[in-house]
Amino acid sequence: MAEKKAETTAIKDPVLEAIEASKKPVDIYIPRASENESKEFVVAVNGKRWSFPRGRKSTVPMYIAEEVRRALHAQDAYEDTVNELLDKAK
């Protein structure tokens, strides 16, 4: 009787894969600051503070890049709302 070679398959945990993918380094660009803004852009994720110079490219883990994008989007939305309210007040 021929013996069958046992096949081993690595079981991939999707959660662990997602965590590893989130640590992959990516480049981000923080736009230059206006006169009344800080020269650094700061985000905090899970109690860890990250500070980036404005107007330069930085290499960060993917999860930090996602938070930076979210923060920049929120800042733009806030500024749009303030401008709308100021225009209505005129």
mmCIF file with all atom_site columns, C-alpha atoms in Angstrom:
data_model
loop_
_atom_site.group_PDB
_atom_site.id
_atom_site.type_symbol
_atom_site.label_atom_id
_atom_site.label_alt_id
_atom_site.label_comp_id
_atom_site.label_asym_id
_atom_site.label_entity_id
_atom_site.label_seq_id
_atom_site.pdbx_PDB_ins_code
_atom_site.Cartn_x
_atom_site.Cartn_y
_atom_site.Cartn_z
_atom_site.occupancy
_atom_site.B_iso_or_equiv
_atom_site.pdbx_formal_charge
_atom_site.auth_seq_id
_atom_site.auth_comp_id
_atom_site.auth_asym_id
_atom_site.auth_atom_id
_atom_site.pdbx_PDB_model_num
ATOM 1  C CA . MET A 1 1  ? 0.000   0.000  0.000  1.00 0.00 ? 1  MET A CA 1
ATOM 2  C CA . ALA A 1 2  ? 1.423   3.391  -0.960 1.00 0.00 ? 2  ALA A CA 1
ATOM 3  C CA . GLU A 1 3  ? 1.858   5.823  1.852  1.00 0.00 ? 3  GLU A CA 1
ATOM 4  C CA . LYS A 1 4  ? 0.303   9.206  1.393  1.00 0.00 ? 4  LYS A CA 1
ATOM 5  C CA . LYS A 1 5  ? 2.492   12.164 2.079  1.00 0.00 ? 5  LYS A CA 1
ATOM 6  C CA . ALA A 1 6  ? 0.908   14.291 4.756  1.00 0.00 ? 6  ALA A CA 1
ATOM 7  C CA . GLU A 1 7  ? 0.210   17.756 3.511  1.00 0.00 ? 7  GLU A CA 1
ATOM 8  C CA . THR A 1 8  ? 0.632   20.562 5.935  1.00 0.00 ? 8  THR A CA 1
ATOM 9  C CA . THR A 1 9  ? -1.187  23.746 5.311  1.00 0.00 ? 9  THR A CA 1
ATOM 10 C CA . ALA A 1 10 ? -0.455  26.841 7.232  1.00 0.00 ? 10 ALA A CA 1
ATOM 11 C CA . ILE A 1 11 ? -3.540  28.214 8.855  1.00 0.00 ? 11 ILE A CA 1
ATOM 12 C CA . LYS A 1 12 ? -3.688  31.937 8.261  1.00 0.00 ? 12 LYS A CA 1
ATOM 13 C CA . ASP A 1 13 ? -5.301  34.058 10.901 1.00 0.00 ? 13 ASP A CA 1
ATOM 14 C CA . PRO A 1 14 ? -6.977  37.033 9.190  1.00 0.00 ? 14 PRO A CA 1
ATOM 15 C CA . VAL A 1 15 ? -6.665  39.145 12.331 1.00 0.00 ? 15 VAL A CA 1
ATOM 16 C CA . LEU A 1 16 ? -2.919  38.584 12.547 1.00 0.00 ? 16 LEU A CA 1
ATOM 17 C CA . GLU A 1 17 ? -2.570  39.278 8.831  1.00 0.00 ? 17 GLU A CA 1
ATOM 18 C CA . ALA A 1 18 ? -4.454  42.566 9.222  1.00 0.00 ? 18 ALA A CA 1
ATOM 19 C CA . ILE A 1 19 ? -2.245  43.588 12.133 1.00 0.00 ? 19 ILE A CA 1
ATOM 20 C CA . GLU A 1 20 ? 0.907   42.843 10.149 1.00 0.00 ? 20 GLU A CA 1
ATOM 21 C CA . ALA A 1 21 ? -0.453  44.720 7.121  1.00 0.00 ? 21 ALA A CA 1
ATOM 22 C CA . SER A 1 22 ? -1.202  47.749 9.307  1.00 0.00 ? 22 SER A CA 1
ATOM 23 C CA . LYS A 1 23 ? 2.465   47.894 10.316 1.00 0.00 ? 23 LYS A CA 1
ATOM 24 C CA . LYS A 1 24 ? 3.631   48.095 6.687  1.00 0.00 ? 24 LYS A CA 1
ATOM 25 C CA . PRO A 1 25 ? 5.490   51.397 6.169  1.00 0.00 ? 25 PRO A CA 1
ATOM 26 C CA . VAL A 1 26 ? 3.984   53.960 3.802  1.00 0.00 ? 26 VAL A CA 1
ATOM 27 C CA . ASP A 1 27 ? 4.888   57.524 2.828  1.00 0.00 ? 27 ASP A CA 1
ATOM 28 C CA . ILE A 1 28 ? 2.634   60.411 3.791  1.00 0.00 ? 28 ILE A CA 1
ATOM 29 C CA . TYR A 1 29 ? 2.802   64.130 3.082  1.00 0.00 ? 29 TYR A CA 1
ATOM 30 C CA . ILE A 1 30 ? 1.523   66.706 5.546  1.00 0.00 ? 30 ILE A CA 1
ATOM 31 C CA . PRO A 1 31 ? 0.697   70.022 3.820  1.00 0.00 ? 31 PRO A CA 1
ATOM 32 C CA . ARG A 1 32 ? 2.530   73.173 4.859  1.00 0.00 ? 32 ARG A CA 1
ATOM 33 C CA . ALA A 1 33 ? 1.116   75.123 7.778  1.00 0.00 ? 33 ALA A CA 1
ATOM 34 C CA . SER A 1 34 ? -0.556  78.484 7.433  1.00 0.00 ? 34 SER A CA 1
ATOM 35 C CA . GLU A 1 35 ? 0.737   81.400 9.477  1.00 0.00 ? 35 GLU A CA 1
ATOM 36 C CA . ASN A 1 36 ? -1.508  80.634 12.451 1.00 0.00 ? 36 ASN A CA 1
ATOM 37 C CA . GLU A 1 37 ? -0.875  76.855 12.531 1.00 0.00 ? 37 GLU A CA 1
ATOM 38 C CA . SER A 1 38 ? 1.830   74.880 14.276 1.00 0.00 ? 38 SER A CA 1
ATOM 39 C CA . LYS A 1 39 ? 4.809   73.789 12.177 1.00 0.00 ? 39 LYS A CA 1
ATOM 40 C CA . GLU A 1 40 ? 4.229   70.229 13.422 1.00 0.00 ? 40 GLU A CA 1
ATOM 41 C CA . PHE A 1 41 ? 1.257   67.963 12.869 1.00 0.00 ? 41 PHE A CA 1
ATOM 42 C CA . VAL A 1 42 ? 0.461   65.707 15.828 1.00 0.00 ? 42 VAL A CA 1
ATOM 43 C CA . VAL A 1 43 ? -1.711  62.585 16.043 1.00 0.00 ? 43 VAL A CA 1
ATOM 44 C CA . ALA A 1 44 ? -2.084  60.081 18.849 1.00 0.00 ? 44 ALA A CA 1
ATOM 45 C CA . VAL A 1 45 ? -3.013  56.420 18.447 1.00 0.00 ? 45 VAL A CA 1
ATOM 46 C CA . ASN A 1 46 ? -3.468  54.077 21.413 1.00 0.00 ? 46 ASN A CA 1
ATOM 47 C CA . GLY A 1 47 ? -1.723  56.476 23.755 1.00 0.00 ? 47 GLY A CA 1
ATOM 48 C CA . LYS A 1 48 ? 1.327   56.898 21.520 1.00 0.00 ? 48 LYS A CA 1
ATOM 49 C CA . ARG A 1 49 ? 1.969   60.403 20.195 1.00 0.00 ? 49 ARG A CA 1
ATOM 50 C CA . TRP A 1 50 ? 3.329   60.925 16.676 1.00 0.00 ? 50 TRP A CA 1
ATOM 51 C CA . SER A 1 51 ? 4.622   64.306 15.511 1.00 0.00 ? 51 SER A CA 1
ATOM 52 C CA . PHE A 1 52 ? 5.416   65.150 11.883 1.00 0.00 ? 52 PHE A CA 1
ATOM 53 C CA . PRO A 1 53 ? 6.948   68.222 10.269 1.00 0.00 ? 53 PRO A CA 1
ATOM 54 C CA . ARG A 1 54 ? 4.562   70.009 7.941  1.00 0.00 ? 54 ARG A CA 1
ATOM 55 C CA . GLY A 1 55 ? 5.564   70.404 4.295  1.00 0.00 ? 55 GLY A CA 1
ATOM 56 C CA . ARG A 1 56 ? 7.657   67.222 4.217  1.00 0.00 ? 56 ARG A CA 1
ATOM 57 C CA . LYS A 1 57 ? 7.227   63.552 3.402  1.00 0.00 ? 57 LYS A CA 1
ATOM 58 C CA . SER A 1 58 ? 7.373   61.069 6.300  1.00 0.00 ? 58 SER A CA 1
ATOM 59 C CA . THR A 1 59 ? 7.424   57.265 6.378  1.00 0.00 ? 59 THR A CA 1
ATOM 60 C CA . VAL A 1 60 ? 5.042   55.798 8.942  1.00 0.00 ? 60 VAL A CA 1
ATOM 61 C CA . PRO A 1 61 ? 3.142   52.544 9.617  1.00 0.00 ? 61 PRO A CA 1
ATOM 62 C CA . MET A 1 62 ? -0.115  52.180 7.667  1.00 0.00 ? 62 MET A CA 1
ATOM 63 C CA . TYR A 1 63 ? -2.294  52.573 10.778 1.00 0.00 ? 63 TYR A CA 1
ATOM 64 C CA . ILE A 1 64 ? -0.701  55.952 11.511 1.00 0.00 ? 64 ILE A CA 1
ATOM 65 C CA . ALA A 1 65 ? -1.131  57.058 7.887  1.00 0.00 ? 65 ALA A CA 1
ATOM 66 C CA . GLU A 1 66 ? -4.833  56.191 8.122  1.00 0.00 ? 66 GLU A CA 1
ATOM 67 C CA . GLU A 1 67 ? -5.185  58.296 11.283 1.00 0.00 ? 67 GLU A CA 1
ATOM 68 C CA . VAL A 1 68 ? -3.334  61.212 9.661  1.00 0.00 ? 68 VAL A CA 1
ATOM 69 C CA . ARG A 1 69 ? -5.676  61.048 6.644  1.00 0.00 ? 69 ARG A CA 1
ATOM 70 C CA . ARG A 1 70 ? -8.694  60.919 8.954  1.00 0.00 ? 70 ARG A CA 1
ATOM 71 C CA . ALA A 1 71 ? -7.427  63.878 10.973 1.00 0.00 ? 71 ALA A CA 1
ATOM 72 C CA . LEU A 1 72 ? -6.699  65.965 7.855  1.00 0.00 ? 72 LEU A CA 1
ATOM 73 C CA . HIS A 1 73 ? -10.168 65.151 6.495  1.00 0.00 ? 73 HIS A CA 1
ATOM 74 C CA . ALA A 1 74 ? -11.767 66.152 9.805  1.00 0.00 ? 74 ALA A CA 1
ATOM 75 C CA . GLN A 1 75 ? -9.786  69.402 9.818  1.00 0.00 ? 75 GLN A CA 1
ATOM 76 C CA . ASP A 1 76 ? -10.962 70.209 6.274  1.00 0.00 ? 76 ASP A CA 1
ATOM 77 C CA . ALA A 1 77 ? -14.579 69.443 7.188  1.00 0.00 ? 77 ALA A CA 1
ATOM 78 C CA . TYR A 1 78 ? -14.312 71.669 10.266 1.00 0.00 ? 78 TYR A CA 1
ATOM 79 C CA . GLU A 1 79 ? -12.873 74.555 8.255  1.00 0.00 ? 79 GLU A CA 1
ATOM 80 C CA . ASP A 1 80 ? -15.606 74.161 5.610  1.00 0.00 ? 80 ASP A CA 1
ATOM 81 C CA . THR A 1 81 ? -18.297 74.293 8.311  1.00 0.00 ? 81 THR A CA 1
ATOM 82 C CA . VAL A 1 82 ? -16.761 77.373 9.931  1.00 0.00 ? 82 VAL A CA 1
ATOM 83 C CA . ASN A 1 83 ? -16.551 79.139 6.550  1.00 0.00 ? 83 ASN A CA 1
ATOM 84 C CA . GLU A 1 84 ? -20.197 78.283 5.767  1.00 0.00 ? 84 GLU A CA 1
ATOM 85 C CA . LEU A 1 85 ? -21.356 79.624 9.132  1.00 0.00 ? 85 LEU A CA 1
ATOM 86 C CA . LEU A 1 86 ? -19.308 82.800 8.724  1.00 0.00 ? 86 LEU A CA 1
ATOM 87 C CA . ASP A 1 87 ? -20.776 83.348 5.259  1.00 0.00 ? 87 ASP A CA 1
ATOM 88 C CA . LYS A 1 88 ? -24.324 82.903 6.608  1.00 0.00 ? 88 LYS A CA 1
ATOM 89 C CA . ALA A 1 89 ? -23.637 85.360 9.414  1.00 0.00 ? 89 ALA A CA 1
ATOM 90 C CA . LYS A 1 90 ? -22.778 88.149 6.947  1.00 0.00 ? 90 LYS A CA 1
#
